[in-house]
Short mmCIF file of C-alpha atoms and ligand atoms in Angstrom, two decimals:
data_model
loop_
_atom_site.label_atom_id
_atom_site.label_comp_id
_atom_site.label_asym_id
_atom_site.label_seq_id
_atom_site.Cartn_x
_atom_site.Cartn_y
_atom_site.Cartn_z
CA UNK A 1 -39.59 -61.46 3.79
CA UNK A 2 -42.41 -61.22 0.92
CA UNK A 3 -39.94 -61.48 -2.21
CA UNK A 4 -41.31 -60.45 -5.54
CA UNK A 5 -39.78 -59.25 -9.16
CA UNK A 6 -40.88 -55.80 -10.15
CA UNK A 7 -42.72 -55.39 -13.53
CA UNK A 8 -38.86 -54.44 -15.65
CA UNK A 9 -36.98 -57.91 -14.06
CA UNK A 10 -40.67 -59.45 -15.14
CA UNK A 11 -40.66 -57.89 -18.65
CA UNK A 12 -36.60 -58.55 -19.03
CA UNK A 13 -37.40 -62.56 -18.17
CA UNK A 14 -40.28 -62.38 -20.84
CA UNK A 15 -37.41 -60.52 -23.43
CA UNK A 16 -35.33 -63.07 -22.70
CA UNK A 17 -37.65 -66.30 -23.32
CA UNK A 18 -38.42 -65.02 -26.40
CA UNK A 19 -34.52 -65.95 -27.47
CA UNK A 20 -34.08 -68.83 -25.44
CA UNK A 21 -37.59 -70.13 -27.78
CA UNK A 22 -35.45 -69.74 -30.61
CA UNK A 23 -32.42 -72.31 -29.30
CA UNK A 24 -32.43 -75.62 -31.27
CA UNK A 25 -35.50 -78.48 -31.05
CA UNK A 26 -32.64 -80.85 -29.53
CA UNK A 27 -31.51 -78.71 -26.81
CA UNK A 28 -31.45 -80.89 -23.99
CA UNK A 29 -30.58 -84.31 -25.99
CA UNK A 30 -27.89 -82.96 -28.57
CA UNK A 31 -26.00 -79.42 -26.57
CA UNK A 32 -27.09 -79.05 -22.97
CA UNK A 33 -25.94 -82.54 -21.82
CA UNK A 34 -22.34 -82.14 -23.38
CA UNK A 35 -21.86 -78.88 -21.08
CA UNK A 36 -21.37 -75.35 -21.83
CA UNK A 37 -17.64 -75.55 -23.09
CA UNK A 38 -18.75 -78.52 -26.02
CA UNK A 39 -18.06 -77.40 -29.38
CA UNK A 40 -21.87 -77.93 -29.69
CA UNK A 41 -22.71 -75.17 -27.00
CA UNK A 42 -19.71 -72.64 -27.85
CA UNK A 43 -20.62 -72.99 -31.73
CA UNK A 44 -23.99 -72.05 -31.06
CA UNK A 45 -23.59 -69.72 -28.82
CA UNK A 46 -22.20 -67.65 -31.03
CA UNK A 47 -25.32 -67.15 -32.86
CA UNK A 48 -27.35 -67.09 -30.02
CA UNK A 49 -25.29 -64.35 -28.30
CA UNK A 50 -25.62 -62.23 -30.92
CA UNK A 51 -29.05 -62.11 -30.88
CA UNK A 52 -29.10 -61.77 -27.24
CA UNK A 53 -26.84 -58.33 -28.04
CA UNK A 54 -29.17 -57.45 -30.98
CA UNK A 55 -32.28 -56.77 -28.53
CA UNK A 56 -29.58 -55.25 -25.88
CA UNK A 57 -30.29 -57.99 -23.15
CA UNK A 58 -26.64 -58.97 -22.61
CA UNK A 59 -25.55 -56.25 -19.64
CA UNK A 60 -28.41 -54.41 -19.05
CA UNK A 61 -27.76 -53.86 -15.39
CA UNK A 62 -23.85 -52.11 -16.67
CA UNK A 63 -23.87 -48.15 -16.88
CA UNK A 64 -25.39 -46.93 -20.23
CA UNK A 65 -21.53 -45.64 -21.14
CA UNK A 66 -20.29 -49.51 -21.31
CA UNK A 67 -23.55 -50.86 -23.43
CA UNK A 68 -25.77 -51.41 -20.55
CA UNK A 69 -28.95 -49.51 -19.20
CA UNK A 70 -28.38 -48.51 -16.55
CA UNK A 71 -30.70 -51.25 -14.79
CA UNK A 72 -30.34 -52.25 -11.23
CA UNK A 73 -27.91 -55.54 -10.02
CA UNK A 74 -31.27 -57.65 -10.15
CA UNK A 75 -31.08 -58.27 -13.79
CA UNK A 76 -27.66 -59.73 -13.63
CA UNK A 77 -29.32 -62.59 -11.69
CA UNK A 78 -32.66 -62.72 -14.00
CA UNK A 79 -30.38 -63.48 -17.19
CA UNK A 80 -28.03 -65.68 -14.82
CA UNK A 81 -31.25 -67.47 -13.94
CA UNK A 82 -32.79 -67.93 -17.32
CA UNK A 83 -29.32 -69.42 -18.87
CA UNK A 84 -28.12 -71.61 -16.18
CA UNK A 85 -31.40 -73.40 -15.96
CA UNK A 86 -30.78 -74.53 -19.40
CA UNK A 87 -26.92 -75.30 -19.26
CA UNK A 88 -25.69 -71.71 -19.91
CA UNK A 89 -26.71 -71.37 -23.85
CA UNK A 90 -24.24 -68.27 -23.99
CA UNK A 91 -21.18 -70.35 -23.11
CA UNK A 92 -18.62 -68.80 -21.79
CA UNK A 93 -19.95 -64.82 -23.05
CA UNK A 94 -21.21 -65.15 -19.22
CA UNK A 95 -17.85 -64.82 -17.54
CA UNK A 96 -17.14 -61.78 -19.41
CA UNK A 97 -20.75 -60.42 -18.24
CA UNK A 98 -20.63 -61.88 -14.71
CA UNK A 99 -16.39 -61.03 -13.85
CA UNK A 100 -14.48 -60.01 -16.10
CA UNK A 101 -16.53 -56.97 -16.88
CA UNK A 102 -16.41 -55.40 -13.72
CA UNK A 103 -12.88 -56.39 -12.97
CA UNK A 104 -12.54 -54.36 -16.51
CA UNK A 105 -15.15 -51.70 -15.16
CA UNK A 106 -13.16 -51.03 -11.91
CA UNK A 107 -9.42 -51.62 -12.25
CA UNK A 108 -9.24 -51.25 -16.63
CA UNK A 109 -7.64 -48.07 -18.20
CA UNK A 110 -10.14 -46.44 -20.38
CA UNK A 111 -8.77 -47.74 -23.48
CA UNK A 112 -9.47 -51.29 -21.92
CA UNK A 113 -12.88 -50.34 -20.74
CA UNK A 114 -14.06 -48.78 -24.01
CA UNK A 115 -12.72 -52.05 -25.86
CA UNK A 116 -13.67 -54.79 -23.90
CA UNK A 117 -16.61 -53.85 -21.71
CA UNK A 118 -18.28 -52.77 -25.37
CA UNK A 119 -17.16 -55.85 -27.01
CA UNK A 120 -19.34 -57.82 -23.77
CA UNK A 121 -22.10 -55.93 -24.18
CA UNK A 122 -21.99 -56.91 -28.07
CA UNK A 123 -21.64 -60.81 -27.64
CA UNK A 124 -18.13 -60.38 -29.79
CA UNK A 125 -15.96 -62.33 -27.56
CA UNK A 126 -16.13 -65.85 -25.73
CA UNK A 127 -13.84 -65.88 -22.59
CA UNK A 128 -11.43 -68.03 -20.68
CA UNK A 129 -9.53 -68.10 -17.77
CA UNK A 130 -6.19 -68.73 -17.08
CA UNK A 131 -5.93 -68.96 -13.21
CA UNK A 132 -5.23 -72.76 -12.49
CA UNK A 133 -1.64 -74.49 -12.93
CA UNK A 134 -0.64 -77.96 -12.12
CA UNK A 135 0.93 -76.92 -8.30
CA UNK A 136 -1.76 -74.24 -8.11
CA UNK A 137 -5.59 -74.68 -8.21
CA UNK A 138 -6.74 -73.54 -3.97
CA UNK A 139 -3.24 -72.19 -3.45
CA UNK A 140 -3.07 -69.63 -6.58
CA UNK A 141 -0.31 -68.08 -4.70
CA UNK A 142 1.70 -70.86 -5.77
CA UNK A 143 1.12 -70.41 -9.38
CA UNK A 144 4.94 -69.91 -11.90
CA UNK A 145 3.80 -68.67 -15.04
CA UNK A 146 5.89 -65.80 -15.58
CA UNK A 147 5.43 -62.48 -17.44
CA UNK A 148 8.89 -60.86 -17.84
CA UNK A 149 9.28 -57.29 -18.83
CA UNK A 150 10.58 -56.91 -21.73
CA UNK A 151 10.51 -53.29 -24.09
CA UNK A 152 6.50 -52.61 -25.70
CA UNK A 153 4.84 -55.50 -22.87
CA UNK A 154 5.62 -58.46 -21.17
CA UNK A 155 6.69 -62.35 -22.62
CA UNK A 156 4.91 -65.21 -21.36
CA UNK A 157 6.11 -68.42 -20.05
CA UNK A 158 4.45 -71.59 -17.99
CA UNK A 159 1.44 -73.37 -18.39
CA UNK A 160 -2.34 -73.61 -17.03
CA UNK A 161 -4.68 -76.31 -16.51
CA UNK A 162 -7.83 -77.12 -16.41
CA UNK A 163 -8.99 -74.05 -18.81
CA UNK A 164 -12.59 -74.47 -19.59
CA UNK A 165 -13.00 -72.83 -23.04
CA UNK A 166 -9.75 -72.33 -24.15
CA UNK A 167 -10.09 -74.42 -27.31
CA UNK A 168 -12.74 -72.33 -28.84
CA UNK A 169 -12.39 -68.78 -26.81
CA UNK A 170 -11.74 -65.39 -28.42
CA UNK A 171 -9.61 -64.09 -25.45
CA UNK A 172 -8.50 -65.29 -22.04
CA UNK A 173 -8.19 -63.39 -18.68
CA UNK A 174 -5.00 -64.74 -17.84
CA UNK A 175 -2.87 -64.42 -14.31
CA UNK A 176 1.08 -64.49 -15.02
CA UNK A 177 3.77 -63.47 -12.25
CA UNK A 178 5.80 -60.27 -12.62
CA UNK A 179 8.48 -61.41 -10.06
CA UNK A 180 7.22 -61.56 -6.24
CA UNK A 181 6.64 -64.04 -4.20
CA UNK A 182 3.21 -65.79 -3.30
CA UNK A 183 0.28 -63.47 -3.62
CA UNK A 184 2.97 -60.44 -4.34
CA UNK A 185 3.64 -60.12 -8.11
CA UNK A 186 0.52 -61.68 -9.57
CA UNK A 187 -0.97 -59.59 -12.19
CA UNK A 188 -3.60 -59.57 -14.92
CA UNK A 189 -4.08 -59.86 -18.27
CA UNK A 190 -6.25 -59.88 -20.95
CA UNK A 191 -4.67 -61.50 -24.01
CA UNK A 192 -6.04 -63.20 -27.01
CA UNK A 193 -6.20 -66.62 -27.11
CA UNK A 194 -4.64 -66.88 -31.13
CA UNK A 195 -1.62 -65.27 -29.70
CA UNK A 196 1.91 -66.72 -31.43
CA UNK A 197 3.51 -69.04 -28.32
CA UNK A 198 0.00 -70.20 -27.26
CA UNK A 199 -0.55 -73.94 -27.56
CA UNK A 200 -3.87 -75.44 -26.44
CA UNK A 201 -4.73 -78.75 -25.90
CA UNK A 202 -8.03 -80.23 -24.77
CA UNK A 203 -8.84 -82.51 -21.60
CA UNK A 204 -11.57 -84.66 -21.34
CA UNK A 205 -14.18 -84.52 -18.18
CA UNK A 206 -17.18 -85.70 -17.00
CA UNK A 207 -19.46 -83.61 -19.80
CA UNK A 208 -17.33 -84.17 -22.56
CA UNK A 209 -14.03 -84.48 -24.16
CA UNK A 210 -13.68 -80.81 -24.68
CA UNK A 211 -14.37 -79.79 -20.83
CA UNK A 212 -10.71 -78.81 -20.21
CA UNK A 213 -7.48 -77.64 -22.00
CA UNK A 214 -3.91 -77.41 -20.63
CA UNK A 215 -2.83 -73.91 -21.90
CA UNK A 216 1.60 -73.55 -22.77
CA UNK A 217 3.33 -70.47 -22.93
CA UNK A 218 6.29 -70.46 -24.63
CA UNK A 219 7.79 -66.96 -25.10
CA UNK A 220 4.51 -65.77 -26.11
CA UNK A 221 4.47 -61.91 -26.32
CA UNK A 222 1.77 -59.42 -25.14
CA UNK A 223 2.16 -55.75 -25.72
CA UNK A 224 1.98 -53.19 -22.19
CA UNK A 225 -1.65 -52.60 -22.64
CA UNK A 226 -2.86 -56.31 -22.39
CA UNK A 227 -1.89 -55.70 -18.44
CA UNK A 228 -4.99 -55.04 -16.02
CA UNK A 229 -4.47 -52.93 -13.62
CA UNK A 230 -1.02 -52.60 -11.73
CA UNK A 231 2.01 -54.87 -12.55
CA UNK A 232 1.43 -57.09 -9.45
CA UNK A 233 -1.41 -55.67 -8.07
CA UNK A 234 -3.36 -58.79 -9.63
CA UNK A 235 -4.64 -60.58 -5.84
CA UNK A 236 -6.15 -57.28 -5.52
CA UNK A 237 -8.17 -57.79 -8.69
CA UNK A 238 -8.97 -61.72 -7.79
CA UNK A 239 -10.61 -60.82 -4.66
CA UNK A 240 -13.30 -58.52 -6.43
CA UNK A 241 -13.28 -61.18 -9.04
CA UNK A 242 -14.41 -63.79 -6.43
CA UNK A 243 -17.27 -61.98 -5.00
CA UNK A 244 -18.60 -62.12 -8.95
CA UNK A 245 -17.86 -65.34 -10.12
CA UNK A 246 -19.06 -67.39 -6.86
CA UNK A 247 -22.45 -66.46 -7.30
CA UNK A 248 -22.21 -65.45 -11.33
CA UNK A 249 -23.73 -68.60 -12.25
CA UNK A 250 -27.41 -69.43 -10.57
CA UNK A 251 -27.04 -72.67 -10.23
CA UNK A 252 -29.84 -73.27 -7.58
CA UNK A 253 -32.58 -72.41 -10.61
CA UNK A 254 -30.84 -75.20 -12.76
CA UNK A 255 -31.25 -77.58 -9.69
CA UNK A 256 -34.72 -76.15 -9.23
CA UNK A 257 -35.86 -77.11 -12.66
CA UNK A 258 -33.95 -80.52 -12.94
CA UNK A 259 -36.07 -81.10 -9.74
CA UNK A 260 -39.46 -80.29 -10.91
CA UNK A 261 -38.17 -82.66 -13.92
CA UNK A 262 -37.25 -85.60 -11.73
CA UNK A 263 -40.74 -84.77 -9.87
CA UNK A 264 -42.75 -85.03 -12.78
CA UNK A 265 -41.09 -88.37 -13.80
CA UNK A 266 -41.50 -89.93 -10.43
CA UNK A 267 -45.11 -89.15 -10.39
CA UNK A 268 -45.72 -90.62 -13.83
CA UNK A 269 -43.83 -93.60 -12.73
CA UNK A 270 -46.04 -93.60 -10.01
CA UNK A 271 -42.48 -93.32 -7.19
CA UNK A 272 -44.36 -90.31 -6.04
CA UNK A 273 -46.66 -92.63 -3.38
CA UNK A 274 -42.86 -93.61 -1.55
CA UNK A 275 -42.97 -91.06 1.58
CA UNK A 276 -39.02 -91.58 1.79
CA UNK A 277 -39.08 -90.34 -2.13
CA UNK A 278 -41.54 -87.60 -1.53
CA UNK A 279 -39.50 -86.40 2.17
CA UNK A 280 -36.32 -86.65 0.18
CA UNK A 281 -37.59 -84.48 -2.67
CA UNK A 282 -38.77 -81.76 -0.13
CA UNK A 283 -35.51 -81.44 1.78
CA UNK A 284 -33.37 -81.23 -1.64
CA UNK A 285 -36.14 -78.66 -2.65
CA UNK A 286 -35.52 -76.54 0.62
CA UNK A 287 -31.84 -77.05 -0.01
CA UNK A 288 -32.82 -75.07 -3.69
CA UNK A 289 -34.57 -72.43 -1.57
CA UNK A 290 -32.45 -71.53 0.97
CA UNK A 291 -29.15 -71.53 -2.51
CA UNK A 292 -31.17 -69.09 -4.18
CA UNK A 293 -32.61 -66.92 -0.81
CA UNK A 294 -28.60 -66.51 0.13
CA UNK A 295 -27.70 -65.34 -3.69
CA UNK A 296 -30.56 -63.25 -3.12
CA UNK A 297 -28.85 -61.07 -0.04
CA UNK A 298 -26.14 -61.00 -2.19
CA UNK A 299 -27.37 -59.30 -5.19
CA UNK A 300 -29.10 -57.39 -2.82
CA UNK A 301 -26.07 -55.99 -1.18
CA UNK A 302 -25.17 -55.21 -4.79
CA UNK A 303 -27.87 -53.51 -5.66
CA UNK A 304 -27.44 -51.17 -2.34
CA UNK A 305 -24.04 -50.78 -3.38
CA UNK A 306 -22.70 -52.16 -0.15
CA UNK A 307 -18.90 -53.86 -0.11
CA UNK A 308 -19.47 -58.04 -0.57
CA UNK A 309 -19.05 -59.99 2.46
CA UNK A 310 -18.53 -63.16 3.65
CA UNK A 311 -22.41 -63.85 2.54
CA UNK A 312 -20.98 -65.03 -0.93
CA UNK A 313 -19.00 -68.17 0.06
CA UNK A 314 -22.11 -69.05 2.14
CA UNK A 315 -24.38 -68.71 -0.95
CA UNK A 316 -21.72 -70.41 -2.94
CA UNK A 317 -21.69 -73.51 -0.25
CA UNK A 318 -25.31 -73.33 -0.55
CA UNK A 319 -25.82 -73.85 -4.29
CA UNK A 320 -23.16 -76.71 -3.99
CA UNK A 321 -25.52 -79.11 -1.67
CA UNK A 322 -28.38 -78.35 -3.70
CA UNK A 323 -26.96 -79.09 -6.61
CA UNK A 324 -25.80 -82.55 -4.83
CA UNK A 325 -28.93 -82.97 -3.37
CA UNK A 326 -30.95 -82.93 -6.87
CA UNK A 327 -28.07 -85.36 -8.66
CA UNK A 328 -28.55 -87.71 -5.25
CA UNK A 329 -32.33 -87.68 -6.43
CA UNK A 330 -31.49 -89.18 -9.60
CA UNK A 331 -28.92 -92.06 -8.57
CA UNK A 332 -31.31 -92.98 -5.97
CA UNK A 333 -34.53 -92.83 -7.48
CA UNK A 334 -34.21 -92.80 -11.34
CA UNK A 335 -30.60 -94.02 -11.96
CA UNK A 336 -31.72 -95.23 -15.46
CA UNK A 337 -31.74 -91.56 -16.56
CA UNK A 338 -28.24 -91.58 -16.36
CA UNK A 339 -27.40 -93.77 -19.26
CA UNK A 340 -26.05 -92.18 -22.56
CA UNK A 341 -29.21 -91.05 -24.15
CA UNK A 342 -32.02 -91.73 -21.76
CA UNK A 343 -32.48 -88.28 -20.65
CA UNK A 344 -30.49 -85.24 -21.49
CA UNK A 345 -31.88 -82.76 -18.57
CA UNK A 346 -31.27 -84.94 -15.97
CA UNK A 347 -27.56 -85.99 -17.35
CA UNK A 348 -26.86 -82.13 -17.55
CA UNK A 349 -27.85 -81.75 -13.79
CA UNK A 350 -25.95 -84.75 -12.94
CA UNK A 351 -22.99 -83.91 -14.49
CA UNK A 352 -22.75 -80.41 -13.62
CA UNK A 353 -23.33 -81.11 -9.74
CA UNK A 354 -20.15 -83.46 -9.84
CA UNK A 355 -18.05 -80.71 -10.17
CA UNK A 356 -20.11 -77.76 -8.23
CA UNK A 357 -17.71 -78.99 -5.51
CA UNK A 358 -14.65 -77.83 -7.00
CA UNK A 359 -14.87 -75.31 -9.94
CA UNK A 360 -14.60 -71.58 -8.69
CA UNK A 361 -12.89 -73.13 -5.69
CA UNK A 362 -13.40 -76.01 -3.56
CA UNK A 363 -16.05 -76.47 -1.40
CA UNK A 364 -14.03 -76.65 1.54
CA UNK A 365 -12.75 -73.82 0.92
CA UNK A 366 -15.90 -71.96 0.75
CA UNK A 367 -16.35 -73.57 4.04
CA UNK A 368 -12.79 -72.19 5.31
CA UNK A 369 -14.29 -68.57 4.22
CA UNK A 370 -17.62 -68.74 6.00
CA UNK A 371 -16.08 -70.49 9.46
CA UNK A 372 -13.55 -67.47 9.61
CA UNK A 373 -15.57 -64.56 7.98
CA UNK A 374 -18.94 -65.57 8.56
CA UNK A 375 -18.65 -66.94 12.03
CA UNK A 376 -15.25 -65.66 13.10
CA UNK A 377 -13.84 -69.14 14.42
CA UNK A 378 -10.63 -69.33 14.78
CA UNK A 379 -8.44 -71.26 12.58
CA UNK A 380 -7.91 -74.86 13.29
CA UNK A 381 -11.33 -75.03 15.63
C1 LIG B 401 -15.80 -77.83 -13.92
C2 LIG B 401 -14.52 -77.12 -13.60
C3 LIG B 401 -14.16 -76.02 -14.36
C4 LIG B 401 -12.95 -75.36 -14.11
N1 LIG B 401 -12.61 -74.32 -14.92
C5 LIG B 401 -11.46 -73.65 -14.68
C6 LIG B 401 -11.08 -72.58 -15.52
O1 LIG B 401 -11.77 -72.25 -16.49
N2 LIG B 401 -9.94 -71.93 -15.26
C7 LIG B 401 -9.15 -72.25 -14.20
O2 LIG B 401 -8.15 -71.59 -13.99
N3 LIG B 401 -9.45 -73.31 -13.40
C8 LIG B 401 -10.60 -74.01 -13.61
N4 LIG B 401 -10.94 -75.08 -12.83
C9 LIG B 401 -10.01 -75.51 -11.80
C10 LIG B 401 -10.49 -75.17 -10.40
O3 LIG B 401 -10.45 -73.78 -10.17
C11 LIG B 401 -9.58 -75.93 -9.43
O4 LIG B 401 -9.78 -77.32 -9.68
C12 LIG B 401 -9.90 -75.62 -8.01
O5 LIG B 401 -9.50 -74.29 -7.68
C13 LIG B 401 -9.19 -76.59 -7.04
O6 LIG B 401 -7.82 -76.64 -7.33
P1 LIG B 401 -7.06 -78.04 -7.55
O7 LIG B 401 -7.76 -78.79 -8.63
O8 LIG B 401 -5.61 -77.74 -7.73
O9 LIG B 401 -7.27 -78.86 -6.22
P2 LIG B 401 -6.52 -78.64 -4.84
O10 LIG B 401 -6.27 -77.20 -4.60
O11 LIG B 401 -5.35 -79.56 -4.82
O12 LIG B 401 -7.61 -79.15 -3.84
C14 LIG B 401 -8.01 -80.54 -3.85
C15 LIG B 401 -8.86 -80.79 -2.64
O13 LIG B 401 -8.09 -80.59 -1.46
C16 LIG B 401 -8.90 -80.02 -0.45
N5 LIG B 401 -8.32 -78.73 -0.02
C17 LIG B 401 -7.39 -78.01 -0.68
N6 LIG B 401 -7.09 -76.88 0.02
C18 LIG B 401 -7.86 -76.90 1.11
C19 LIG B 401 -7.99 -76.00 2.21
N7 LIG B 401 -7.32 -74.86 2.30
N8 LIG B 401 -8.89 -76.35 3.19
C20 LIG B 401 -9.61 -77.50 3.11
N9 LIG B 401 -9.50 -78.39 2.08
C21 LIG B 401 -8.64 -78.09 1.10
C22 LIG B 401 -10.29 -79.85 -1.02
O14 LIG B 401 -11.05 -81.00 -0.74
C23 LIG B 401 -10.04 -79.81 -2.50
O15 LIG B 401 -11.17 -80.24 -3.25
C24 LIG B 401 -12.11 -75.78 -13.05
C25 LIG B 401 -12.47 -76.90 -12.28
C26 LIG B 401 -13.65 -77.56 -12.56
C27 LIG B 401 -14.00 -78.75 -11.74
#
């Protein structure tokens, strides 16, 4: 295959450059090593966004009645691209672009779609998500939080972990049970994160202090139209969700350019002459290649409209040993990198490849996915 961007993905990249020139001198010392959900990063973001939004760059692959242009499912991976290789400047305004939106786009009320899906496109709202409880993180189908009934909506009660975001989001995409049993009675809402019977309270993690919140509900109310989609039809809505947020985030170009960073400090070190440093670099490098050719089918598939496969958790897999591969680069070869200070774009890799093999679902699980969907092995071999 001879890949190549056409001229608009080319132009978009160039439109969106021109922002990124704009973030602050002390980008990779003072924001990106603190990770995407720092006060640093969310704070700024906000300002960023909105100039993102000002020169209509946020969505332009969404359908022109939403705030896109129309633009094919390529330039959801050219933005994705652009941000991640810098520690995702937008904060968490991508998970409203990369999941929410079209979870919003297909199973959202009209009301909901004109609201939200407009608010995305504007850079008005940072997002959360409220999947993850203490018994429930791979087996969601085990999660309590319940949303009763009650007259005008639904009252909230339970709690959520490991929330990136909460502490400084606008509005969280939140599943709650509505009675049922396992998969059967989770539904979805959308409810803002300021609403009365919400406490927050922050966890600290490998990037920072502010990485994770626990999330209480204590008789919190939401009115009917904070629901998404059909009461309990909300595993329905996860699945399409999945195929999204697996490969939202192009991770392989943020372990591509942390590479060509290690690279040029080995050679300057003079490291570069070790064949065992040089062989190791190439095989993380192909690991890089063959993350971003699989997200590549993907999108693909996207942009030919064709129903997401099993292809995502193999892309997903893929971006997760890359990732590892790069961070190995750095214990092995440049471990002094890694203390406070010494240098910001290789901490952010680091850091960020620590967790690859759990956030949006553990890697064995992704590996569960492609050994039955991908391969059709039975379960157990
Ligand atoms: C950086 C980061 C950000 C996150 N952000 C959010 C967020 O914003 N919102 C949110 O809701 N959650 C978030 N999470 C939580 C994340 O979704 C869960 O940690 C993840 O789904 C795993 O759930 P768990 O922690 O309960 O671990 P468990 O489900 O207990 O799994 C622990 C380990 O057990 C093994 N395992 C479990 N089940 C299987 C299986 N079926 N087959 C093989 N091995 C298995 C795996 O090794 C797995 O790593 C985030 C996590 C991280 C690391």
């Amino acid at each position: 295959m001879d890949f190549a961007w056409d001229e608009t993905d080319e132009a978009y990249r160039a439109e969106l450059r021109e922002v990124i020139a704009d973030l602050p001198r002390d980008w990779w010392e003072n924001y990106a090593p603190h990770g995407p959900a720092s006060p640093q990063v969310m704070d700024n973001a906000r300002g960023f966004n909105a100039e993102l939004a000002r020169r209509d760059l946020v969505v332009r692959h969404w359908p022109s009645a939403y705030g896109g242009q129309d633009a094919d499912a390529w330039k959801q991976i050219v933005i994705s691209e652009e941000m991640w290789s810098l520690g995702e400047p937008r904060s968490s305004l991508y998970l409203g672009a990369n999941w929410a939106g079209p979870a919003i786009m297909k199973f959202g009320t009209e009301a909901q779609k004109q609201k939200y899906l407009r608010a995305i496109a504007e850079a008005k709202l940072l997002w959360c998500q409220g999947f993850s409880e203490p018994e429930a993180g791979t087996d969601l189908g085990n999660m309590k939080t319940r949303a009763d009934p009650v007259p005008g909506g639904y009252v909230l009660n339970g709690s959520k972990v490991w929330t990136s975001y909460a502490a400084r989001a606008d509005i969280m995409f939140l599943l709650a049970r509505i009675g049922g049993k396992g998969k059967g009675g989770v539904s979805c809402f959308l409810i803002p994160t300021d609403t009365p019977g919400i406490e927050i309270r922050p966890i600290r993690g490998v990037h920072s202090e502010w990485d994770f919140n626990e999330v209480f509900f204590s008789d919190a109310f939401v009115p009917s139209d904070a629901l998404l989609g059909e009461e309990g039809n909300g595993w329905a809505i996860v699945q399409t969700i999945i195929h999204y947020e697996r490969i939202g985030a192009a991770r392989y170009e943020k372990s591509a350019r942390g590479l060509d960073h290690l690279v040029g400090i080995l050679k300057a070190r003079g490291q570069w002459d070790d064949p065992v440093c040089r062989a190791e670099c190439a095989a993380a490098r192909s690991l890089v290649e063959a993350a971003r050719l699989l997200t590549y089918r993907v999108i693909d598939g996207r942009a030919k409209q064709r129903e997401p496969g099993a292809e995502t958790y193999l892309a997903r897999y893929a971006m997760i040993e890359a990732d590892h591969a790069v961070a190995n680069i750095t214990s092995t070869w440049l471990p002094d990198l890694l203390i406070d200070g010494a240098d910001g774009h290789a901490r952010a890799q680091f850091n960020s490849a620590i967790t690859a093999g759990i956030a949006a679902g553990a890697a064995e699980v992704q590996l569960n996915m492609v050994s039955g969907r991908h391969l059709g092995l039975p379960r157990g071999a």
